[in-house]
Amino acid sequence: MNTNPYSSDLRIGIVGLGAVGASLARTFDAGIPGIRLVGITVRNPERAAGVLANLKNPLALLDLEELVQASDVVIECAPAALLPQIALPVLSAGKKLVVLSSGALLESPHLIDLARLHGGQILVPTGALLGLDAVTAAAEGVIHSVRMITRKPPRGLVGAPYLLENFISIEGLDKPKRVFKGSAREAARGFPANLNVVVALSLAGIGPDRTALEIWADPSVIRNTHLIEVDADSASLTMTIENIPSDNPRTGRITAQSVVALLRKMNAPLRIGT
Ligand SMILES: NC(=O)C1=CN([C@@H]2O[C@H](COP(=O)(O)OP(=O)(O)OC[C@H]3O[C@@H](n4cnc5c(N)ncnc54)[C@H](OP(=O)(O)O)[C@@H]3O)[C@@H](O)[C@H]2O)C=CC1
Ligand SMILES: O=C([O-])CC(=O)C(=O)O
């Protein structure tokens, strides 16, 4: 007889203990039925010590190979440039990878082939966005256009490569400034730490080259705000989300909650939404 009370729990590993990773670690530590956090992979154990010390349950610091072995699902919450190296062992082991740095998927389409080859799966949560359920449903018919307008407090855009390469200053703004107009693919390259959401939207809908985006540095907003307009043969969608920033001004608080919601659904007897 199997006496292990955790045997059917989903074993979760986290890579990266920044704003999203730390929030997830605290939530799983507090306890979610059916979910067990088995370990975490960090770059800098000293920096992680503060978060780990405040957890109720001791959490193992593992290297990536160990984390993959111990987990059913690995959650990537690290800088975008690391996505390929994190994804490789997870997908090669046929496991599930929740990707937060969804923008980086566009530069690494081979990861999808890798998942297919080994029976793994890449899961892109709705994250800091909304409406991907309706957009994927609309994509079963014909979507004519998808447009998103993002407004962020200037400090949420500081350091973006596109701004640096094009000498666009966002210092001392007293009114909104449009700093980018282009496709989701161009945004993913130019704003790798800021616009994962538009890539998720594009993958749900009509792809990164046809999904249009404007980015505004707006000193009058304190929330990261995304307005989405979709025109499809089944419906017209107009949706707005105003994200309260987390500890990281670039990252909305709802991002980590979206991952928790996704994981809860994974083995749930009642599953709401597409
Ligand atoms: N899909 C979505 O809707 C959203 C996606 N994101 C994306 O999610 C990702 C995580 O966001 P967030 O938590 O805010 O980012 P943070 O910058 O707060 O955290 C990233 C963490 O990764 C750590 N890290 C760096 N290198 C490694 C490594 N080699 N191994 C393990 N950990 C490492 C960093 O450590 P250190 O402190 O030592 O550098 C840091 O703690 C980002 O790519 C972000 O752009 C964010 C918001 C929404
Ligand atoms: O897409 C991202 O990486 C983050 C974002 O816009 C948000 O949190 O609103």
mmCIF file of C-alpha atoms and ligand atoms in Angstrom:
data_model
loop_
_atom_site.group_PDB
_atom_site.id
_atom_site.type_symbol
_atom_site.label_atom_id
_atom_site.label_comp_id
_atom_site.label_asym_id
_atom_site.label_seq_id
_atom_site.Cartn_x
_atom_site.Cartn_y
_atom_site.Cartn_z
ATOM 1 C CA MET A 1 0.000 0.000 0.000
ATOM 2 C CA ASN A 2 1.259 3.467 -0.797
ATOM 3 C CA THR A 3 1.511 5.357 2.496
ATOM 4 C CA ASN A 4 3.155 8.457 1.123
ATOM 5 C CA PRO A 5 0.653 11.291 1.705
ATOM 6 C CA TYR A 6 2.425 13.420 -0.927
ATOM 7 C CA SER A 7 2.575 10.805 -3.666
ATOM 8 C CA SER A 8 0.037 12.512 -5.921
ATOM 9 C CA ASP A 9 1.205 16.056 -5.240
ATOM 10 C CA LEU A 10 2.546 18.074 -8.131
ATOM 11 C CA ARG A 11 6.240 18.523 -7.355
ATOM 12 C CA ILE A 12 7.297 22.071 -8.167
ATOM 13 C CA GLY A 13 10.780 23.506 -8.678
ATOM 14 C CA ILE A 14 11.517 27.212 -9.054
ATOM 15 C CA VAL A 15 14.437 28.773 -10.931
ATOM 16 C CA GLY A 16 15.147 32.371 -9.849
ATOM 17 C CA LEU A 17 14.214 33.949 -6.548
ATOM 18 C CA GLY A 18 13.432 37.522 -7.608
ATOM 19 C CA ALA A 19 10.020 39.213 -7.437
ATOM 20 C CA VAL A 20 8.059 36.339 -9.022
ATOM 21 C CA GLY A 21 10.119 33.444 -7.630
ATOM 22 C CA ALA A 22 10.060 34.758 -4.065
ATOM 23 C CA SER A 23 6.326 35.417 -4.196
ATOM 24 C CA LEU A 24 5.718 31.866 -5.454
ATOM 25 C CA ALA A 25 8.013 30.359 -2.825
ATOM 26 C CA ARG A 26 6.110 32.162 -0.058
ATOM 27 C CA THR A 27 2.731 31.090 -1.466
ATOM 28 C CA PHE A 28 3.701 27.421 -1.840
ATOM 29 C CA ASP A 29 5.358 27.496 1.586
ATOM 30 C CA ALA A 30 2.082 28.701 3.114
ATOM 31 C CA GLY A 31 0.492 25.588 1.597
ATOM 32 C CA ILE A 32 -1.627 24.869 -1.490
ATOM 33 C CA PRO A 33 -3.433 21.520 -1.624
ATOM 34 C CA GLY A 34 -1.903 19.201 -4.208
ATOM 35 C CA ILE A 35 1.226 21.286 -4.721
ATOM 36 C CA ARG A 36 4.590 20.647 -3.089
ATOM 37 C CA LEU A 37 7.598 22.907 -3.548
ATOM 38 C CA VAL A 38 10.640 20.632 -3.719
ATOM 39 C CA GLY A 39 13.486 23.035 -4.323
ATOM 40 C CA ILE A 40 14.871 26.178 -5.828
ATOM 41 C CA THR A 41 17.779 27.079 -8.099
ATOM 42 C CA VAL A 42 19.400 30.468 -7.586
ATOM 43 C CA ARG A 43 22.479 32.241 -8.825
ATOM 44 C CA ASN A 44 23.399 33.859 -5.554
ATOM 45 C CA PRO A 45 22.635 31.803 -2.407
ATOM 46 C CA GLU A 46 23.606 34.705 -0.138
ATOM 47 C CA ARG A 47 20.972 36.939 -1.723
ATOM 48 C CA ALA A 48 18.402 34.118 -1.450
ATOM 49 C CA ALA A 49 19.103 33.575 2.245
ATOM 50 C CA GLY A 50 16.741 36.334 3.418
ATOM 51 C CA VAL A 51 13.728 34.895 1.577
ATOM 52 C CA LEU A 52 14.564 31.311 2.574
ATOM 53 C CA ALA A 53 14.971 32.241 6.248
ATOM 54 C CA ASN A 54 11.392 33.520 6.346
ATOM 55 C CA LEU A 55 9.824 30.332 4.996
ATOM 56 C CA LYS A 56 8.147 27.983 7.478
ATOM 57 C CA ASN A 57 9.551 24.884 5.820
ATOM 58 C CA PRO A 58 13.216 24.406 4.906
ATOM 59 C CA LEU A 59 13.678 24.674 1.151
ATOM 60 C CA ALA A 60 16.473 22.857 -0.681
ATOM 61 C CA LEU A 61 18.847 24.890 -2.815
ATOM 62 C CA LEU A 62 19.533 22.620 -5.784
ATOM 63 C CA ASP A 63 21.508 22.913 -8.970
ATOM 64 C CA LEU A 64 19.440 22.835 -12.132
ATOM 65 C CA GLU A 65 19.997 19.124 -12.885
ATOM 66 C CA GLU A 66 18.943 18.172 -9.356
ATOM 67 C CA LEU A 67 15.916 20.447 -9.541
ATOM 68 C CA VAL A 68 14.783 18.861 -12.805
ATOM 69 C CA GLN A 69 15.147 15.357 -11.335
ATOM 70 C CA ALA A 70 13.109 16.304 -8.258
ATOM 71 C CA SER A 71 10.283 18.171 -10.049
ATOM 72 C CA ASP A 72 7.271 17.438 -12.217
ATOM 73 C CA VAL A 73 6.968 21.115 -13.133
ATOM 74 C CA VAL A 74 9.788 23.675 -13.206
ATOM 75 C CA ILE A 75 8.895 27.362 -13.087
ATOM 76 C CA GLU A 76 11.335 29.676 -14.860
ATOM 77 C CA CYS A 77 11.407 33.073 -13.096
ATOM 78 C CA ALA A 78 14.833 34.231 -14.237
ATOM 79 C CA PRO A 79 16.244 36.823 -16.636
ATOM 80 C CA ALA A 80 15.121 36.233 -20.244
ATOM 81 C CA ALA A 81 18.611 35.502 -21.565
ATOM 82 C CA LEU A 82 18.732 32.330 -19.435
ATOM 83 C CA LEU A 83 15.602 30.727 -20.863
ATOM 84 C CA PRO A 84 17.343 28.354 -23.328
ATOM 85 C CA GLN A 85 19.772 26.979 -20.738
ATOM 86 C CA ILE A 86 17.018 26.493 -18.161
ATOM 87 C CA ALA A 87 14.586 24.956 -20.640
ATOM 88 C CA LEU A 88 16.989 22.451 -22.169
ATOM 89 C CA PRO A 89 17.310 19.993 -19.251
ATOM 90 C CA VAL A 90 13.649 20.363 -18.235
ATOM 91 C CA LEU A 91 12.246 19.625 -21.676
ATOM 92 C CA SER A 92 14.845 16.968 -22.468
ATOM 93 C CA ALA A 93 13.604 15.143 -19.369
ATOM 94 C CA GLY A 94 10.043 15.291 -20.756
ATOM 95 C CA LYS A 95 8.859 17.546 -17.938
ATOM 96 C CA LYS A 96 6.684 20.632 -17.841
ATOM 97 C CA LEU A 97 8.220 24.096 -17.896
ATOM 98 C CA VAL A 98 6.264 27.195 -16.899
ATOM 99 C CA VAL A 99 7.878 30.077 -18.766
ATOM 100 C CA LEU A 100 7.663 33.620 -17.384
ATOM 101 C CA SER A 101 10.257 35.022 -19.789
ATOM 102 C CA SER A 102 7.882 34.326 -22.653
ATOM 103 C CA GLY A 103 9.491 36.975 -24.880
ATOM 104 C CA ALA A 104 12.592 34.810 -25.100
ATOM 105 C CA LEU A 105 10.607 31.988 -26.713
ATOM 106 C CA LEU A 106 10.633 33.884 -30.002
ATOM 107 C CA GLU A 107 14.420 33.632 -30.235
ATOM 108 C CA SER A 108 14.356 29.942 -29.276
ATOM 109 C CA PRO A 109 11.615 28.226 -31.276
ATOM 110 C CA HIS A 110 13.659 25.001 -31.145
ATOM 111 C CA LEU A 111 12.471 24.620 -27.526
ATOM 112 C CA ILE A 112 9.005 23.792 -28.807
ATOM 113 C CA ASP A 113 10.479 21.028 -30.991
ATOM 114 C CA LEU A 114 12.440 19.791 -27.987
ATOM 115 C CA ALA A 115 9.254 19.598 -25.909
ATOM 116 C CA ARG A 116 7.504 17.716 -28.727
ATOM 117 C CA LEU A 117 10.401 15.281 -29.127
ATOM 118 C CA HIS A 118 10.605 14.311 -25.447
ATOM 119 C CA GLY A 119 6.947 14.633 -24.427
ATOM 120 C CA GLY A 120 7.604 17.739 -22.351
ATOM 121 C CA GLN A 121 5.420 20.850 -22.331
ATOM 122 C CA ILE A 122 5.989 24.595 -22.268
ATOM 123 C CA LEU A 123 3.279 26.447 -20.359
ATOM 124 C CA VAL A 124 2.988 30.201 -20.800
ATOM 125 C CA PRO A 125 0.705 31.596 -18.105
ATOM 126 C CA THR A 126 -1.467 34.623 -18.740
ATOM 127 C CA GLY A 127 0.961 36.323 -16.363
ATOM 128 C CA ALA A 128 0.582 40.067 -16.100
ATOM 129 C CA LEU A 129 -2.060 40.119 -18.857
ATOM 130 C CA LEU A 130 -5.702 39.154 -19.333
ATOM 131 C CA GLY A 131 -7.960 37.616 -21.895
ATOM 132 C CA LEU A 132 -5.726 34.941 -23.410
ATOM 133 C CA ASP A 133 -8.667 32.560 -23.010
ATOM 134 C CA ALA A 134 -10.813 34.688 -25.330
ATOM 135 C CA VAL A 135 -7.958 35.324 -27.763
ATOM 136 C CA THR A 136 -7.165 31.610 -28.138
ATOM 137 C CA ALA A 137 -10.869 30.933 -28.676
ATOM 138 C CA ALA A 138 -11.054 33.705 -31.289
ATOM 139 C CA ALA A 139 -7.996 32.207 -32.991
ATOM 140 C CA GLU A 140 -10.049 29.087 -33.720
ATOM 141 C CA GLY A 141 -11.833 31.370 -36.197
ATOM 142 C CA VAL A 142 -10.306 34.361 -37.988
ATOM 143 C CA ILE A 143 -8.655 37.205 -36.096
ATOM 144 C CA HIS A 144 -8.282 40.295 -38.269
ATOM 145 C CA SER A 145 -6.098 42.376 -35.954
ATOM 146 C CA VAL A 146 -4.574 42.516 -32.471
ATOM 147 C CA ARG A 147 -3.283 45.774 -31.025
ATOM 148 C CA MET A 148 -1.934 46.519 -27.575
ATOM 149 C CA ILE A 149 -1.076 49.852 -25.981
ATOM 150 C CA THR A 150 1.127 49.686 -22.901
ATOM 151 C CA ARG A 151 1.650 52.548 -20.454
ATOM 152 C CA LYS A 152 4.295 52.198 -17.785
ATOM 153 C CA PRO A 153 5.745 54.522 -15.198
ATOM 154 C CA PRO A 154 9.111 55.555 -16.668
ATOM 155 C CA ARG A 155 11.024 53.683 -13.947
ATOM 156 C CA GLY A 156 9.484 50.435 -15.202
ATOM 157 C CA LEU A 157 11.222 50.922 -18.549
ATOM 158 C CA VAL A 158 14.643 52.074 -17.406
ATOM 159 C CA GLY A 159 17.514 50.177 -19.030
ATOM 160 C CA ALA A 160 15.519 48.675 -21.922
ATOM 161 C CA PRO A 161 17.931 47.988 -24.813
ATOM 162 C CA TYR A 162 15.635 49.681 -27.361
ATOM 163 C CA LEU A 163 15.761 52.953 -25.438
ATOM 164 C CA LEU A 164 19.530 52.798 -25.034
ATOM 165 C CA GLU A 165 20.196 51.850 -28.673
ATOM 166 C CA ASN A 166 17.947 54.622 -29.978
ATOM 167 C CA PHE A 167 19.064 57.260 -27.437
ATOM 168 C CA ILE A 168 15.492 57.684 -26.183
ATOM 169 C CA SER A 169 15.466 59.497 -22.857
ATOM 170 C CA ILE A 170 12.678 58.911 -20.349
ATOM 171 C CA GLU A 171 14.202 60.983 -17.569
ATOM 172 C CA GLY A 172 12.247 63.844 -16.041
ATOM 173 C CA LEU A 173 9.141 63.387 -18.221
ATOM 174 C CA ASP A 174 6.208 65.662 -17.358
ATOM 175 C CA LYS A 175 3.861 64.143 -19.935
ATOM 176 C CA PRO A 176 3.429 60.738 -21.618
ATOM 177 C CA LYS A 177 5.972 59.897 -24.310
ATOM 178 C CA ARG A 178 5.508 57.188 -26.926
ATOM 179 C CA VAL A 179 8.804 55.312 -26.946
ATOM 180 C CA PHE A 180 7.973 52.392 -29.247
ATOM 181 C CA LYS A 181 5.618 51.441 -32.054
ATOM 182 C CA GLY A 182 6.104 48.120 -33.786
ATOM 183 C CA SER A 183 5.439 44.406 -33.664
ATOM 184 C CA ALA A 184 5.508 42.039 -30.705
ATOM 185 C CA ARG A 185 8.637 40.454 -32.148
ATOM 186 C CA GLU A 186 10.440 43.796 -32.254
ATOM 187 C CA ALA A 187 9.248 44.585 -28.721
ATOM 188 C CA ALA A 188 10.586 41.280 -27.386
ATOM 189 C CA ARG A 189 14.047 42.165 -28.706
ATOM 190 C CA GLY A 190 13.987 45.773 -27.570
ATOM 191 C CA PHE A 191 12.293 45.323 -24.177
ATOM 192 C CA PRO A 192 13.236 41.781 -23.055
ATOM 193 C CA ALA A 193 12.501 42.459 -19.376
ATOM 194 C CA ASN A 194 9.339 44.516 -19.911
ATOM 195 C CA LEU A 195 7.078 43.095 -22.573
ATOM 196 C CA ASN A 196 6.708 39.358 -22.110
ATOM 197 C CA VAL A 197 2.997 39.946 -22.037
ATOM 198 C CA VAL A 198 2.737 41.066 -25.655
ATOM 199 C CA VAL A 199 4.561 37.946 -26.783
ATOM 200 C CA ALA A 200 2.116 35.767 -24.839
ATOM 201 C CA LEU A 201 -0.719 37.694 -26.507
ATOM 202 C CA SER A 202 0.818 37.191 -29.933
ATOM 203 C CA LEU A 203 1.313 33.457 -29.422
ATOM 204 C CA ALA A 204 -2.310 33.138 -28.326
ATOM 205 C CA GLY A 205 -3.536 35.066 -31.365
ATOM 206 C CA ILE A 206 -2.026 35.952 -34.727
ATOM 207 C CA GLY A 207 1.685 35.678 -34.046
ATOM 208 C CA PRO A 208 4.513 38.078 -33.191
ATOM 209 C CA ASP A 209 4.777 39.792 -36.574
ATOM 210 C CA ARG A 210 1.103 40.760 -36.904
ATOM 211 C CA THR A 211 0.528 41.768 -33.273
ATOM 212 C CA ALA A 212 0.984 45.543 -33.015
ATOM 213 C CA LEU A 213 2.229 47.343 -29.923
ATOM 214 C CA GLU A 214 2.738 50.882 -28.685
ATOM 215 C CA ILE A 215 4.685 51.576 -25.506
ATOM 216 C CA TRP A 216 4.286 54.830 -23.606
ATOM 217 C CA ALA A 217 6.462 56.018 -20.760
ATOM 218 C CA ASP A 218 3.827 57.791 -18.724
ATOM 219 C CA PRO A 219 4.725 59.728 -15.565
ATOM 220 C CA SER A 220 1.014 60.024 -14.680
ATOM 221 C CA VAL A 221 0.505 56.251 -14.142
ATOM 222 C CA ILE A 222 1.683 54.241 -11.166
ATOM 223 C CA ARG A 223 0.507 50.923 -12.586
ATOM 224 C CA ASN A 224 1.703 49.000 -15.633
ATOM 225 C CA THR A 225 -1.339 49.351 -17.882
ATOM 226 C CA HIS A 226 -2.111 47.281 -20.959
ATOM 227 C CA LEU A 227 -5.036 48.004 -23.313
ATOM 228 C CA ILE A 228 -5.787 45.255 -25.832
ATOM 229 C CA GLU A 229 -8.049 45.508 -28.876
ATOM 230 C CA VAL A 230 -8.869 42.415 -30.906
ATOM 231 C CA ASP A 231 -11.029 42.316 -34.007
ATOM 232 C CA ALA A 232 -12.134 38.817 -34.974
ATOM 233 C CA ASP A 233 -14.920 37.156 -36.955
ATOM 234 C CA SER A 234 -16.361 35.782 -33.694
ATOM 235 C CA ALA A 235 -16.089 38.824 -31.433
ATOM 236 C CA SER A 236 -14.508 42.199 -30.847
ATOM 237 C CA LEU A 237 -12.542 42.409 -27.618
ATOM 238 C CA THR A 238 -11.441 45.498 -25.721
ATOM 239 C CA MET A 239 -9.642 44.748 -22.470
ATOM 240 C CA THR A 240 -7.572 46.706 -19.997
ATOM 241 C CA ILE A 241 -5.456 45.634 -17.050
ATOM 242 C CA GLU A 242 -3.794 47.986 -14.566
ATOM 243 C CA ASN A 243 -1.081 46.074 -12.767
ATOM 244 C CA ILE A 244 0.106 46.978 -9.312
ATOM 245 C CA PRO A 245 3.885 46.608 -9.422
ATOM 246 C CA SER A 246 5.565 43.969 -7.247
ATOM 247 C CA ASP A 247 8.957 44.370 -5.540
ATOM 248 C CA ASN A 248 10.279 44.683 -9.091
ATOM 249 C CA PRO A 249 8.748 47.821 -10.705
ATOM 250 C CA ARG A 250 8.776 46.092 -14.106
ATOM 251 C CA THR A 251 6.705 43.156 -12.848
ATOM 252 C CA GLY A 252 3.030 43.185 -11.892
ATOM 253 C CA ARG A 253 1.991 41.479 -8.639
ATOM 254 C CA ILE A 254 -0.604 39.446 -10.496
ATOM 255 C CA THR A 255 2.127 37.612 -12.438
ATOM 256 C CA ALA A 256 2.943 35.177 -9.622
ATOM 257 C CA GLN A 257 -0.771 34.758 -8.828
ATOM 258 C CA SER A 258 -1.363 33.761 -12.448
ATOM 259 C CA VAL A 259 1.184 30.953 -12.090
ATOM 260 C CA VAL A 260 -0.477 29.717 -8.901
ATOM 261 C CA ALA A 261 -3.853 29.736 -10.664
ATOM 262 C CA LEU A 262 -2.386 27.763 -13.570
ATOM 263 C CA LEU A 263 -0.905 25.128 -11.261
ATOM 264 C CA ARG A 264 -4.102 24.786 -9.247
ATOM 265 C CA LYS A 265 -5.949 24.040 -12.496
ATOM 266 C CA MET A 266 -3.508 21.400 -13.595
ATOM 267 C CA ASN A 267 -4.978 18.517 -11.564
ATOM 268 C CA ALA A 268 -8.271 20.114 -10.522
ATOM 269 C CA PRO A 269 -11.560 18.181 -10.734
ATOM 270 C CA LEU A 270 -13.277 21.401 -11.855
ATOM 271 C CA ARG A 271 -11.434 23.605 -14.281
ATOM 272 C CA ILE A 272 -12.733 27.050 -15.232
ATOM 273 C CA GLY A 273 -11.652 28.866 -18.365
ATOM 274 C CA THR A 274 -10.100 27.721 -21.614
HETATM 275 N N1 LIG B 1 5.009 36.617 -18.496
HETATM 276 C C1 LIG B 1 4.688 37.669 -17.754
HETATM 277 O O1 LIG B 1 3.530 38.078 -17.680
HETATM 278 C C2 LIG B 1 5.758 38.341 -16.983
HETATM 279 C C3 LIG B 1 7.043 37.920 -17.078
HETATM 280 N N2 LIG B 1 8.031 38.500 -16.347
HETATM 281 C C4 LIG B 1 9.384 37.966 -16.527
HETATM 282 O O2 LIG B 1 9.590 36.958 -15.533
HETATM 283 C C5 LIG B 1 10.973 36.863 -15.222
HETATM 284 C C6 LIG B 1 11.147 36.993 -13.703
HETATM 285 O O3 LIG B 1 10.644 38.258 -13.300
HETATM 286 P P1 LIG B 1 11.034 38.900 -11.889
HETATM 287 O O4 LIG B 1 10.926 37.880 -10.834
HETATM 288 O O5 LIG B 1 10.286 40.156 -11.765
HETATM 289 O O6 LIG B 1 12.575 39.241 -12.128
HETATM 290 P P2 LIG B 1 13.667 39.613 -11.038
HETATM 291 O O7 LIG B 1 14.716 40.378 -11.752
HETATM 292 O O8 LIG B 1 13.018 40.191 -9.834
HETATM 293 O O9 LIG B 1 14.256 38.188 -10.616
HETATM 294 C C7 LIG B 1 15.034 37.390 -11.459
HETATM 295 C C8 LIG B 1 15.839 36.485 -10.557
HETATM 296 O O10 LIG B 1 16.603 35.554 -11.335
HETATM 297 C C9 LIG B 1 17.847 35.387 -10.671
HETATM 298 N N3 LIG B 1 18.874 34.806 -11.518
HETATM 299 C C10 LIG B 1 19.779 35.417 -12.299
HETATM 300 N N4 LIG B 1 20.580 34.521 -12.880
HETATM 301 C C11 LIG B 1 20.180 33.304 -12.433
HETATM 302 C C12 LIG B 1 20.626 31.972 -12.654
HETATM 303 N N5 LIG B 1 21.657 31.711 -13.463
HETATM 304 N N6 LIG B 1 19.987 30.960 -12.019
HETATM 305 C C13 LIG B 1 18.952 31.205 -11.200
HETATM 306 N N7 LIG B 1 18.482 32.448 -10.949
HETATM 307 C C14 LIG B 1 19.093 33.478 -11.566
HETATM 308 C C15 LIG B 1 18.180 36.780 -10.216
HETATM 309 O O11 LIG B 1 19.181 36.726 -9.226
HETATM 310 P P3 LIG B 1 20.120 37.993 -8.887
HETATM 311 O O12 LIG B 1 19.266 38.832 -7.979
HETATM 312 O O13 LIG B 1 21.287 37.365 -8.239
HETATM 313 O O14 LIG B 1 20.431 38.658 -10.199
HETATM 314 C C16 LIG B 1 16.842 37.239 -9.683
HETATM 315 O O15 LIG B 1 16.662 36.858 -8.336
HETATM 316 C C17 LIG B 1 11.661 37.995 -16.004
HETATM 317 O O16 LIG B 1 12.179 37.520 -17.221
HETATM 318 C C18 LIG B 1 10.505 38.953 -16.298
HETATM 319 O O17 LIG B 1 10.756 39.741 -17.439
HETATM 320 C C19 LIG B 1 7.753 39.490 -15.455
HETATM 321 C C20 LIG B 1 6.472 39.970 -15.349
HETATM 322 C C21 LIG B 1 5.375 39.471 -16.133
HETATM 323 O O1 LIG B 2 5.310 41.807 -19.599
HETATM 324 C C1 LIG B 2 6.044 41.949 -18.623
HETATM 325 O O2 LIG B 2 7.171 41.404 -18.555
HETATM 326 C C2 LIG B 2 5.636 42.729 -17.424
HETATM 327 C C3 LIG B 2 4.517 43.657 -17.598
HETATM 328 O O3 LIG B 2 4.301 44.251 -18.622
HETATM 329 C C4 LIG B 2 3.660 43.876 -16.441
HETATM 330 O O4 LIG B 2 3.923 43.340 -15.343
HETATM 331 O O5 LIG B 2 2.650 44.573 -16.612
#
